[in-house]
Coordinates of C-alpha atoms in Angstrom, one line a residue:
Chain A
M1 CA -40.5 -9.9 0.2
E2 CA -40.4 -8.4 3.6
P3 CA -40.8 -4.6 3.4
F4 CA -37.7 -4.0 5.5
N5 CA -35.4 -6.4 3.8
Q6 CA -34.4 -3.9 1.1
P7 CA -34.0 -0.5 2.8
D8 CA -33.3 2.4 0.4
L9 CA -29.6 3.3 0.8
S10 CA -29.6 6.1 -1.7
V11 CA -28.7 9.6 -0.8
H12 CA -28.4 12.9 -2.6
L13 CA -25.4 15.2 -2.6
G14 CA -27.1 18.2 -4.1
K15 CA -28.4 17.0 -7.4
V16 CA -26.2 13.9 -7.6
Q17 CA -27.7 10.7 -6.4
L18 CA -25.5 8.1 -4.8
A19 CA -26.7 4.5 -4.6
N20 CA -25.4 4.4 -1.0
P21 CA -23.6 6.8 1.3
V22 CA -20.1 5.2 1.1
L23 CA -17.4 7.0 -0.9
T24 CA -13.7 6.7 -1.1
A25 CA -11.6 9.4 0.5
S26 CA -9.3 11.4 -1.7
G27 CA -5.7 10.5 -1.6
T28 CA -6.1 7.0 -0.4
C29 CA -7.8 5.3 -3.4
G30 CA -5.7 6.5 -6.3
Y31 CA -7.5 6.7 -9.6
S32 CA -9.6 3.6 -8.9
M33 CA -7.9 1.0 -11.1
E34 CA -5.4 0.3 -8.3
L35 CA -8.3 -1.1 -6.2
R36 CA -10.1 -3.2 -8.7
D37 CA -8.5 -6.5 -7.8
F38 CA -9.4 -6.1 -4.1
V39 CA -12.9 -4.6 -4.0
D40 CA -16.0 -4.6 -6.2
L41 CA -16.0 -0.9 -7.1
T42 CA -19.4 -1.1 -8.7
R43 CA -20.8 -1.3 -5.2
L44 CA -19.6 2.1 -4.1
G45 CA -21.8 5.1 -3.5
G46 CA -19.2 7.2 -5.4
F47 CA -15.5 7.6 -6.0
I48 CA -13.4 10.6 -5.0
T49 CA -10.0 10.7 -6.7
K50 CA -6.7 11.7 -5.5
S51 CA -5.9 15.4 -5.6
I52 CA -5.2 16.8 -9.0
T53 CA -3.0 19.9 -9.5
L54 CA -2.4 21.9 -12.6
E55 CA 1.2 20.6 -13.0
P56 CA 2.4 17.1 -12.1
R57 CA 3.9 16.8 -8.6
P58 CA 6.5 14.2 -7.6
G59 CA 5.6 14.7 -4.0
N60 CA 7.7 15.0 -0.8
P61 CA 11.0 13.2 -0.1
P62 CA 10.6 9.9 1.8
Q63 CA 9.9 8.8 4.5
R64 CA 6.3 9.7 3.6
T65 CA 4.2 7.8 6.0
C66 CA 4.6 6.5 9.5
E67 CA 2.3 4.2 11.6
T68 CA 1.2 5.5 14.9
H69 CA -1.1 4.1 17.6
S70 CA -4.3 3.3 15.7
G71 CA -3.3 5.8 13.1
M72 CA -1.0 6.9 10.4
L73 CA 0.9 10.1 9.6
N74 CA 1.3 11.0 6.0
A75 CA 3.2 13.7 4.2
I76 CA 2.9 12.5 0.6
G77 CA 2.9 16.1 -0.7
L78 CA 0.0 15.8 -3.2
A79 CA 2.0 13.5 -5.6
N80 CA -0.1 13.3 -8.7
V81 CA 0.2 13.1 -12.5
G82 CA -1.0 16.6 -13.1
L83 CA -4.1 17.8 -14.9
E84 CA -3.2 16.9 -18.5
L85 CA -2.1 13.4 -17.9
F86 CA -5.1 12.9 -15.6
C87 CA -7.4 13.9 -18.4
E88 CA -5.6 11.9 -21.0
E89 CA -5.0 8.6 -19.0
K90 CA -7.1 8.5 -15.9
I91 CA -10.4 10.0 -17.1
P92 CA -10.9 7.1 -19.7
L93 CA -10.4 4.6 -16.9
L94 CA -12.8 6.5 -14.5
Q95 CA -15.4 6.5 -17.3
R96 CA -15.6 2.7 -16.9
L97 CA -16.7 3.1 -13.3
P98 CA -20.5 2.8 -13.0
V99 CA -20.6 5.1 -10.0
P100 CA -20.5 8.9 -9.7
V101 CA -16.9 10.2 -9.8
F102 CA -15.8 13.3 -8.0
V103 CA -12.4 14.8 -8.6
N104 CA -10.4 16.4 -5.8
V105 CA -8.7 19.6 -6.9
A106 CA -5.8 21.3 -5.2
G107 CA -3.7 24.4 -6.1
K108 CA -1.4 27.1 -5.0
T109 CA -3.5 30.1 -6.2
I110 CA -7.1 30.8 -7.0
E111 CA -6.1 30.9 -10.7
E112 CA -4.7 27.3 -10.4
Y113 CA -7.8 26.0 -8.8
V114 CA -10.0 27.7 -11.4
A115 CA -7.8 26.4 -14.3
V116 CA -8.1 22.8 -13.1
A117 CA -11.8 23.1 -12.2
S118 CA -12.6 24.7 -15.6
R119 CA -10.8 21.9 -17.5
L120 CA -12.7 19.2 -15.6
Y121 CA -16.0 21.1 -15.7
G122 CA -18.6 19.1 -17.7
L123 CA -16.0 16.4 -18.6
E124 CA -17.5 12.9 -18.5
P125 CA -17.6 11.1 -16.0
V126 CA -16.9 13.9 -13.5
R127 CA -20.0 14.6 -11.5
G128 CA -18.6 17.1 -9.1
L129 CA -15.4 18.7 -7.7
E130 CA -14.0 18.5 -4.2
L131 CA -11.8 21.4 -3.4
N132 CA -8.9 20.4 -1.2
V133 CA -8.3 23.5 1.0
S134 CA -6.8 21.4 3.7
C135 CA -3.6 19.6 2.8
P136 CA -1.2 20.1 5.7
N137 CA 1.8 18.7 3.9
V138 CA 2.7 21.3 1.2
R139 CA 3.2 24.9 1.9
E140 CA 1.0 25.8 -1.0
G141 CA -1.4 22.9 -0.5
G142 CA -4.5 25.1 -0.1
M143 CA -4.2 25.1 3.7
T144 CA -4.0 28.9 3.5
F145 CA -7.5 28.9 2.0
G146 CA -8.7 26.4 4.5
K147 CA -7.8 28.5 7.5
D148 CA -8.9 31.9 6.4
P149 CA -12.7 32.4 5.9
R150 CA -12.2 35.4 3.7
L151 CA -9.7 33.7 1.3
L152 CA -11.8 30.5 1.4
A153 CA -14.9 32.4 0.3
E154 CA -13.0 34.1 -2.5
L155 CA -11.7 30.8 -3.8
V156 CA -15.2 29.1 -3.6
R157 CA -16.8 32.0 -5.4
A158 CA -14.2 31.9 -8.2
V159 CA -14.6 28.2 -8.8
R160 CA -18.4 28.5 -8.5
K161 CA -18.3 31.2 -11.2
A162 CA -16.1 29.1 -13.5
C163 CA -18.3 26.0 -13.0
P164 CA -21.8 27.3 -12.4
D165 CA -23.7 24.1 -12.1
T166 CA -21.1 21.5 -11.1
L167 CA -21.5 19.9 -7.7
L168 CA -19.0 21.8 -5.6
I169 CA -17.7 20.0 -2.5
V170 CA -15.3 21.9 -0.1
K171 CA -13.1 19.7 2.1
L172 CA -12.3 21.3 5.4
T173 CA -9.3 21.1 7.6
P174 CA -9.7 20.4 11.3
N175 CA -6.5 22.4 12.0
V176 CA -8.5 25.6 12.9
T177 CA -9.8 27.1 16.1
D178 CA -13.5 27.2 14.9
I179 CA -14.3 25.0 12.0
T180 CA -17.9 26.4 11.8
L181 CA -16.5 29.8 10.6
L182 CA -14.9 28.1 7.6
A183 CA -17.9 25.9 7.0
R184 CA -20.2 29.0 6.9
A185 CA -17.8 30.9 4.7
A186 CA -17.8 28.0 2.2
V187 CA -21.5 27.6 2.2
D188 CA -22.2 31.4 1.8
A189 CA -19.8 31.5 -1.1
G190 CA -21.6 28.8 -3.0
A191 CA -20.4 25.3 -1.8
D192 CA -23.0 22.6 -2.4
V193 CA -21.5 20.1 0.0
L194 CA -18.9 20.2 2.8
S195 CA -16.6 17.2 3.5
L196 CA -14.8 17.0 6.8
V197 CA -12.4 16.4 8.1
N198 CA -9.0 16.2 6.5
T199 CA -6.0 15.0 8.6
F200 CA -4.8 16.5 11.8
T201 CA -1.3 17.9 11.7
G202 CA 1.1 15.8 13.7
M203 CA 4.6 14.5 13.9
A204 CA 6.7 11.6 15.1
I205 CA 10.3 11.7 16.2
D206 CA 13.0 9.0 15.9
I207 CA 14.6 9.1 19.4
E208 CA 17.7 7.4 18.2
T209 CA 18.6 9.9 15.5
R210 CA 16.7 12.8 17.1
K211 CA 15.2 13.6 13.7
P212 CA 11.6 13.7 12.6
V213 CA 10.4 10.4 11.1
L214 CA 8.8 12.0 8.1
G215 CA 10.9 13.6 5.4
N216 CA 8.6 16.5 5.5
R217 CA 9.1 16.8 9.3
V218 CA 5.3 17.0 9.9
G219 CA 2.4 15.2 8.4
G220 CA -1.3 14.6 8.6
L221 CA -2.7 12.1 11.1
S222 CA -5.5 9.8 10.0
G223 CA -7.0 6.5 11.0
P224 CA -9.1 5.3 14.0
A225 CA -7.0 7.5 16.3
I226 CA -8.8 10.7 15.0
K227 CA -12.3 9.3 14.8
P228 CA -13.8 10.8 17.9
I229 CA -12.5 14.3 17.2
A230 CA -13.6 14.1 13.5
L231 CA -17.0 12.9 14.6
Y232 CA -17.3 15.9 17.0
L233 CA -16.4 18.3 14.3
V234 CA -19.0 16.9 12.0
H235 CA -21.6 17.1 14.8
Q236 CA -20.6 20.8 15.3
V237 CA -20.7 21.8 11.7
Y238 CA -24.0 19.9 11.2
Q239 CA -25.7 21.7 14.0
A240 CA -24.3 25.1 13.4
V241 CA -24.2 25.3 9.6
A242 CA -25.3 22.4 7.5
K243 CA -28.6 21.7 9.1
P244 CA -29.8 25.3 9.1
A245 CA -28.5 25.8 5.5
G246 CA -29.8 22.4 4.2
I247 CA -26.3 21.5 3.0
P248 CA -25.3 17.9 3.0
L249 CA -22.1 16.8 4.7
I250 CA -19.6 14.1 3.8
G251 CA -18.2 12.8 7.1
L252 CA -14.7 11.3 7.3
G253 CA -11.9 10.7 9.7
G254 CA -10.9 7.2 10.9
I255 CA -13.9 5.3 9.7
T256 CA -13.1 1.6 9.5
C257 CA -16.4 -0.2 9.9
S258 CA -20.1 0.3 9.6
H259 CA -20.4 1.2 13.2
D260 CA -18.1 4.2 12.6
A261 CA -19.9 5.2 9.5
L262 CA -23.3 5.1 11.3
E263 CA -21.9 7.3 14.0
F264 CA -21.1 9.9 11.4
I265 CA -24.5 9.6 9.7
L266 CA -26.3 9.9 13.0
A267 CA -24.2 13.0 13.7
G268 CA -25.4 14.5 10.5
A269 CA -23.3 13.2 7.6
T270 CA -25.3 12.4 4.4
A271 CA -22.4 10.4 3.2
V272 CA -19.1 9.1 4.5
S273 CA -15.6 8.7 3.0
V274 CA -13.3 5.9 3.9
G275 CA -9.5 6.5 3.5
T276 CA -6.9 4.9 5.8
A277 CA -9.0 1.8 6.3
V278 CA -8.9 1.2 2.5
L279 CA -5.1 1.2 2.6
V280 CA -5.4 -1.8 4.9
R281 CA -8.4 -3.6 3.5
P282 CA -10.1 -2.2 0.3
S283 CA -13.0 -4.6 0.8
C284 CA -14.0 -2.7 4.0
L285 CA -15.9 -0.3 1.7
V286 CA -18.4 -3.1 0.8
Q287 CA -18.5 -4.3 4.4
I288 CA -19.5 -0.8 5.5
I289 CA -22.3 -0.6 2.9
D290 CA -23.6 -4.0 4.0
G291 CA -23.3 -3.1 7.6
I292 CA -25.3 0.0 7.2
Q293 CA -28.0 -2.0 5.4
T294 CA -28.1 -4.6 8.2
Y295 CA -28.5 -1.7 10.8
L296 CA -31.4 -0.2 8.8
I297 CA -33.1 -3.6 8.7
R298 CA -32.6 -4.1 12.4
Y299 CA -34.2 -0.8 13.2
R300 CA -36.9 -1.2 10.5
C301 CA -35.9 1.9 8.7
K302 CA -37.1 2.1 5.1
K303 CA -34.4 4.6 4.1
V304 CA -31.0 5.6 5.2
T305 CA -32.1 9.3 5.0
E306 CA -34.3 8.7 7.9
I307 CA -31.4 8.4 10.2
I308 CA -29.2 11.2 9.0
G309 CA -28.7 13.7 11.9
S310 CA -31.1 11.7 14.0
L311 CA -28.8 11.9 17.0
Q312 CA -30.9 12.3 20.2
Chain B
M1 CA -13.4 -10.7 -4.4
G2 CA -14.7 -8.2 -6.8
N3 CA -14.1 -8.5 -10.5
S4 CA -12.6 -5.8 -12.6
I5 CA -14.9 -3.5 -14.3
G6 CA -16.2 -4.3 -17.7
Q7 CA -14.5 -7.7 -18.0
T8 CA -14.5 -10.9 -16.0
P9 CA -11.2 -12.6 -16.0
K10 CA -11.2 -16.3 -15.4
M11 CA -8.7 -16.0 -12.6
P12 CA -7.8 -12.8 -10.8
R13 CA -4.1 -12.1 -10.9
R14 CA -4.2 -11.1 -7.2
G15 CA -6.6 -10.5 -4.4
E16 CA -7.4 -10.5 -0.7
F17 CA -7.2 -14.0 0.6
T18 CA -7.3 -16.0 3.8
A19 CA -4.5 -18.4 4.4
R20 CA -4.0 -20.8 7.3
V21 CA -0.8 -21.2 9.2
A22 CA 0.6 -24.7 8.4
D23 CA 3.5 -24.4 10.7
Q24 CA 6.1 -21.9 11.9
I25 CA 9.7 -22.6 12.8
H26 CA 12.4 -20.5 14.4
L27 CA 15.5 -20.0 12.3
G28 CA 18.6 -18.4 13.8
D29 CA 19.2 -14.9 14.9
G30 CA 15.6 -13.9 15.6
N31 CA 14.3 -15.0 12.2
N32 CA 11.2 -17.1 11.7
S33 CA 9.9 -19.1 8.8
L34 CA 6.1 -19.1 8.5
L35 CA 4.5 -21.6 6.2
L36 CA 1.0 -20.6 5.0
A37 CA -1.4 -23.0 3.4
L38 CA -3.9 -21.9 0.7
A39 CA -6.6 -23.8 -1.0
G40 CA -9.0 -23.2 -4.0
Q41 CA -8.8 -20.0 -6.0
P42 CA -6.4 -18.3 -3.6
A43 CA -4.0 -21.1 -4.2
D44 CA -4.4 -21.0 -8.0
C45 CA -3.8 -17.3 -7.9
L46 CA -0.7 -17.4 -5.7
A47 CA 0.7 -20.3 -7.6
Q48 CA 1.3 -17.8 -10.4
A49 CA 3.5 -15.6 -8.2
K50 CA 7.0 -14.8 -9.4
A51 CA 10.1 -14.5 -7.3
G52 CA 10.5 -10.9 -6.1
Q53 CA 6.7 -10.5 -5.6
F54 CA 5.4 -10.0 -2.1
I55 CA 2.4 -10.3 0.1
Q56 CA 0.9 -7.8 2.5
V57 CA 0.0 -9.5 5.7
A58 CA -2.5 -8.1 8.3
C59 CA -0.8 -8.6 11.7
R60 CA -4.1 -8.5 13.6
D61 CA -7.6 -9.9 13.4
L62 CA -9.2 -7.6 10.8
N63 CA -12.7 -8.8 11.7
D64 CA -12.4 -7.5 15.2
F65 CA -13.1 -3.8 14.8
R66 CA -11.9 -3.0 18.3
Q67 CA -8.4 -4.1 17.3
T68 CA -6.7 -1.3 15.4
D69 CA -3.1 -2.0 16.2
P70 CA -0.9 -2.5 14.4
L71 CA -2.9 -0.6 11.9
L72 CA -1.1 -1.3 8.7
R73 CA -0.2 -4.5 6.9
R74 CA 3.4 -5.7 6.8
P75 CA 5.0 -6.6 3.5
F76 CA 6.9 -9.9 3.1
S77 CA 8.8 -11.2 0.1
I78 CA 7.7 -14.7 -0.9
A79 CA 10.5 -17.1 0.1
G80 CA 9.0 -20.1 -1.7
I81 CA 5.9 -21.6 -3.1
S82 CA 5.2 -25.3 -3.6
K83 CA 2.4 -27.8 -3.6
N84 CA 4.9 -30.1 -2.0
Y85 CA 5.3 -29.5 1.7
Q86 CA 8.6 -31.4 1.8
Q87 CA 10.2 -29.0 -0.7
L88 CA 9.8 -26.1 1.7
R89 CA 10.3 -28.2 4.9
P90 CA 13.0 -30.8 3.9
H91 CA 13.8 -31.4 7.5
S92 CA 10.3 -32.1 8.7
D93 CA 9.3 -35.7 8.9
A94 CA 5.7 -35.4 7.8
K95 CA 3.3 -32.8 6.4
P96 CA 1.0 -31.5 9.2
A97 CA -2.4 -33.0 8.8
G98 CA -5.3 -31.1 7.3
F99 CA -3.5 -28.9 4.9
E100 CA -3.9 -29.4 1.2
G101 CA -3.3 -27.1 -1.8
L102 CA -0.5 -24.6 -1.9
F103 CA 2.2 -23.8 0.6
L104 CA 3.8 -20.4 0.7
E105 CA 6.8 -19.5 2.9
I106 CA 7.7 -16.1 4.3
I107 CA 10.9 -15.5 6.4
Y108 CA 10.9 -12.6 8.7
R109 CA 12.7 -11.1 11.6
V110 CA 10.8 -10.2 14.8
L111 CA 11.3 -6.4 14.9
G112 CA 8.1 -4.7 16.1
P113 CA 4.5 -5.3 17.1
G114 CA 3.4 -6.7 13.7
T115 CA 6.1 -9.3 13.4
A116 CA 5.7 -10.1 17.1
W117 CA 2.0 -10.8 16.5
L118 CA 2.9 -13.0 13.5
S119 CA 5.4 -15.0 15.5
R120 CA 2.6 -15.9 18.0
Q121 CA 0.4 -17.5 15.3
K122 CA 0.0 -21.2 15.5
A123 CA -0.9 -24.0 13.0
G124 CA -4.5 -23.6 11.9
D125 CA -4.7 -19.8 12.6
S126 CA -6.1 -17.6 9.8
I127 CA -4.0 -15.0 8.2
N128 CA -5.4 -12.3 5.9
L129 CA -3.2 -11.3 3.0
L130 CA -3.1 -9.3 -0.2
G131 CA -1.1 -10.8 -3.0
P132 CA 0.8 -11.5 -5.0
L133 CA 1.9 -7.9 -5.3
G134 CA 4.4 -6.0 -7.3
N135 CA 6.6 -7.1 -10.2
G136 CA 9.0 -10.1 -9.9
F137 CA 12.4 -10.6 -11.3
S138 CA 12.8 -11.1 -15.1
L139 CA 14.6 -14.3 -15.9
P140 CA 17.4 -14.1 -18.5
G141 CA 16.4 -15.3 -21.9
D142 CA 19.1 -18.0 -22.2
P143 CA 19.1 -20.8 -19.6
N144 CA 22.8 -21.3 -20.2
E145 CA 23.5 -17.9 -18.7
K146 CA 25.4 -17.7 -15.4
V147 CA 23.4 -16.2 -12.6
I148 CA 24.6 -14.8 -9.3
L149 CA 22.1 -14.3 -6.5
I150 CA 23.5 -12.1 -3.8
G151 CA 21.5 -11.2 -0.7
G152 CA 21.9 -10.1 2.9
G153 CA 19.9 -11.0 6.0
V154 CA 16.2 -10.8 5.4
G155 CA 16.9 -10.0 1.8
L156 CA 17.7 -13.6 1.1
P157 CA 14.2 -15.1 1.0
P158 CA 13.2 -13.8 -2.5
L159 CA 16.5 -15.1 -3.8
Y160 CA 15.7 -18.6 -2.5
F161 CA 12.5 -18.4 -4.4
L162 CA 14.3 -17.0 -7.5
A163 CA 16.8 -19.9 -7.4
D164 CA 13.8 -22.3 -7.4
Q165 CA 12.2 -20.6 -10.3
L166 CA 15.4 -20.4 -12.3
S167 CA 16.2 -24.0 -11.6
Q168 CA 12.7 -25.0 -12.8
A169 CA 13.2 -23.0 -15.9
G170 CA 16.3 -25.0 -16.7
F171 CA 19.1 -22.7 -15.5
T172 CA 22.0 -24.7 -14.2
N173 CA 24.7 -22.1 -13.6
L174 CA 23.4 -20.6 -10.5
L175 CA 25.5 -19.3 -7.6
G176 CA 24.3 -17.9 -4.3
F177 CA 26.0 -15.3 -2.1
A178 CA 24.5 -15.1 1.3
G179 CA 25.6 -12.5 3.8
A180 CA 24.5 -12.2 7.5
R181 CA 25.5 -10.4 10.6
T182 CA 26.6 -13.6 12.4
K183 CA 26.8 -17.4 12.2
S184 CA 23.5 -18.0 14.0
H185 CA 21.6 -16.5 11.0
F186 CA 22.5 -19.7 9.2
E187 CA 21.9 -22.0 12.2
T188 CA 19.1 -24.1 10.7
A189 CA 19.6 -23.5 7.0
A190 CA 23.3 -24.1 6.5
N191 CA 25.2 -27.4 6.7
L192 CA 28.2 -25.8 8.3
A193 CA 30.1 -29.1 8.4
K194 CA 30.3 -29.0 4.7
L195 CA 31.8 -25.6 4.5
P196 CA 35.0 -25.6 2.4
S197 CA 38.1 -24.4 4.1
D198 CA 38.4 -21.7 1.4
P199 CA 35.3 -19.6 2.0
L200 CA 35.3 -18.5 -1.7
I201 CA 34.8 -22.0 -3.0
P202 CA 31.1 -22.5 -3.7
A203 CA 29.5 -25.5 -2.1
A204 CA 26.0 -26.9 -1.4
V205 CA 26.0 -25.6 2.1
L206 CA 22.9 -23.5 2.3
E207 CA 19.8 -25.6 2.1
P208 CA 17.3 -23.1 0.5
F209 CA 19.8 -22.7 -2.3
A210 CA 21.0 -26.2 -2.4
R211 CA 17.5 -27.6 -3.0
S212 CA 17.5 -25.6 -6.2
K213 CA 21.0 -27.0 -7.2
T214 CA 22.5 -23.7 -6.3
D215 CA 25.9 -23.7 -4.5
A216 CA 26.6 -20.9 -2.2
I217 CA 29.2 -18.7 -0.6
L218 CA 28.6 -17.4 2.9
A219 CA 29.9 -14.3 4.6
T220 CA 29.4 -13.0 8.1
E221 CA 30.1 -9.4 9.2
D222 CA 31.3 -10.6 12.6
R223 CA 33.6 -13.1 10.8
S224 CA 32.1 -16.0 12.7
I225 CA 31.8 -18.2 9.6
G226 CA 32.4 -18.2 5.9
F227 CA 34.0 -15.2 4.3
P228 CA 35.1 -12.7 7.0
G229 CA 33.4 -9.4 6.0
S230 CA 30.6 -8.2 3.7
I231 CA 29.1 -10.5 1.1
V232 CA 29.8 -7.8 -1.5
Q233 CA 33.5 -8.0 -0.8
A234 CA 33.2 -11.7 -1.1
L235 CA 31.6 -11.4 -4.5
E236 CA 34.3 -8.8 -5.6
M237 CA 37.1 -11.2 -4.6
F238 CA 35.3 -14.2 -6.2
L239 CA 35.0 -12.3 -9.5
Q240 CA 38.7 -11.5 -9.4
K241 CA 39.6 -15.2 -9.0
R242 CA 36.9 -16.6 -11.3
S243 CA 36.9 -14.8 -14.7
D244 CA 34.5 -17.5 -16.0
W245 CA 31.8 -15.7 -13.9
N246 CA 32.6 -12.2 -15.3
Q247 CA 29.5 -12.1 -17.6
A248 CA 27.1 -13.3 -14.9
R249 CA 23.7 -11.8 -14.5
I250 CA 23.2 -10.4 -10.9
Y251 CA 20.1 -10.5 -8.8
T252 CA 20.1 -8.9 -5.4
C253 CA 18.1 -8.1 -2.3
G254 CA 19.0 -6.9 1.1
P255 CA 19.7 -3.7 3.1
K256 CA 20.0 -0.5 1.1
G257 CA 23.7 -0.1 1.8
M258 CA 24.4 -3.6 0.5
L259 CA 22.3 -3.1 -2.6
K260 CA 24.2 0.1 -3.4
A261 CA 27.5 -1.7 -3.0
V262 CA 26.3 -4.5 -5.3
A263 CA 25.1 -1.9 -7.9
D264 CA 28.5 -0.2 -7.7
L265 CA 30.3 -3.5 -8.2
A266 CA 28.0 -4.4 -11.1
R267 CA 28.7 -1.1 -12.8
R268 CA 32.5 -1.4 -12.3
H269 CA 32.4 -5.0 -13.7
N270 CA 29.9 -4.0 -16.4
L271 CA 27.4 -6.6 -15.2
A272 CA 23.7 -6.3 -15.7
G273 CA 21.2 -7.1 -13.0
Q274 CA 18.1 -6.5 -11.0
V275 CA 17.6 -5.3 -7.5
C276 CA 14.6 -6.1 -5.3
M277 CA 14.0 -3.0 -3.1
E278 CA 12.6 -2.7 0.3
N279 CA 11.0 0.4 1.6
Y280 CA 8.6 1.7 4.3
M281 CA 5.2 0.8 2.8
S282 CA 1.7 1.5 4.0
C283 CA -0.8 0.0 1.5
G284 CA 1.4 -2.1 -0.9
I285 CA -0.9 -1.6 -3.8
G286 CA -0.2 1.8 -5.2
L287 CA -2.7 3.8 -3.2
C288 CA -0.8 5.7 -0.6
Q289 CA 2.3 6.7 -2.6
S290 CA 4.6 6.1 0.5
C291 CA 7.2 3.8 -0.8
V292 CA 8.9 6.0 -3.4
V293 CA 12.4 5.4 -4.6
A294 CA 14.3 7.8 -6.9
V295 CA 15.0 6.4 -10.3
K296 CA 16.8 7.8 -13.3
T297 CA 14.1 9.1 -15.6
A298 CA 13.3 12.3 -17.4
A299 CA 9.8 13.8 -16.8
A300 CA 6.7 11.8 -16.2
E301 CA 6.9 8.2 -17.3
P302 CA 4.5 6.7 -19.9
D303 CA 2.7 4.8 -17.1
G304 CA 1.8 8.1 -15.5
T305 CA 4.1 8.0 -12.5
A306 CA 5.0 11.6 -11.8
G307 CA 8.6 12.8 -11.8
K308 CA 11.6 10.9 -10.6
Y309 CA 9.9 8.8 -7.9
K310 CA 8.7 5.3 -8.5
L311 CA 6.7 3.2 -6.2
V312 CA 8.5 0.2 -4.8
C313 CA 5.1 -1.6 -4.2
S314 CA 3.8 -1.3 -7.7
N315 CA 6.5 -0.1 -10.1
G316 CA 8.9 -2.5 -8.2
P317 CA 9.9 -4.0 -5.9
V318 CA 12.2 -5.3 -8.7
F319 CA 14.1 -2.6 -10.7
D320 CA 17.0 -2.8 -13.1
M321 CA 20.0 -2.1 -11.0
E322 CA 21.4 0.8 -13.0
K323 CA 18.1 2.8 -12.8
I324 CA 18.2 3.4 -9.0
I325 CA 19.5 6.7 -7.7
W326 CA 21.1 5.6 -4.5
D327 CA 21.9 8.9 -2.8

């Protein structure tokens, strides 16, 4: 066999090894079983669940999503089954996934984050927690934590203390003036991995009714429309925080194909998450993995890790 | 497509498939009928579809990554499925060459960039779809039961498919109620010459119902043909005149206002039935949680759906009529 026909796609997020750098993005991939008829989930690098909160949440009033030019606004409102039902019903299903599972955690208070994190801590098959401190669609959706470096540090320290050796991912919001301040605060407080970015706050107005299109009035913009900005923020955080601190990044924001994913990897992302594109075509996850492999073969790279942050 | 984890079913119940356009015809009032051809496993899979189920159609070339608009798929109810081209195209002389397997019909109105793209697709073009999605109508247990199918505008197609499936299951007491804004909606489908002078007398006037031995009553809001007014008023007056239909099972699909009126009528007449809901939808497969509809339920349901909201795409689109909270 040619030496370059089977490049090594595996990457590490802290101590967790992924077979490849492609993950699902929280909130767009349910609890995994929704996807199984449309994509071979065993191919994924890892699976990140929808946000889980302590209590079940019905979510925001409709209309909850709205298509925009090359994008989508959403204001789902962290609709989820709640911690108990998640543990009872979704965890057994996630146990059947032969890929690392990361659970996204959201809350109103530090106590709520800690309660959810502690319950999930050490539970099979949870290999790490992703703290959602960036939901723009509920007042108590963690955004307060995501915008204030001091509060963010306090939250990360509290979860770190409750779950000393779990892989702790902090998902950052782009809706701040200087994202590197938040990134640094999270890392200094004990985050193992940063994922960025969540959606950009936006809105759409129905000019006939003169009302906002979304029931929540505003929502988060995702999809190809945000990719260049998301990429820039990953680049910034990699250069200013992640590279010096040796912290891996999960890059996301509008990735739909392997070209997009490779841009994020070259900018410094160790792994990528795919969200909105999965809503359209779940099988794009596998296409992205295959496309990354093809690229590595073309450039005769033995490992994907060779190209992480290799932007000239 | 990928198999489920841990087990390998012989045939997936749904998936991502490529279909080819067999043909496309203009119906009246801005509506088009698109006939898709499927072969092999996709055909086997979609042949199992039930009336009320839908497909999610990509209205752009998904393999061209520079094309990102319209970003999201568009959901369409299945209007009919048959291996026999003539069943879905009774007025066409011959089957277009080169298409074998299964034919699937969707009927849509050109409203935005997605449906505009779809309307430009020609015979032989490829269409990427997910399906069949959602839960279809449940047929009554007794084939002697009387069944009323009442729809408005683009809500009619799943009822055409339901009439076909009921007819194939041996139901003979089927009656269609078809409402539209104006006469031109029925331009190609209705045999207007056969319309009885009394608009509340059912007749074999609407071809997609008539092919399933289902007589129909038409109504137009602009009073241009059939019963003058809403189709729900027509049903109300029909039930007053025809007590033999007072136990009928009701199936309905259409605009929300119409569905609410049908549900009100059904409640007043103590009739049971099902409603096929439409909603703004992004993914169609239960991922995005966009397409919620409020249903009467206590706390979290056994299936894990939180609170009072249900997903039209995966808990529906068909619901028992009395469960929906309309306001």
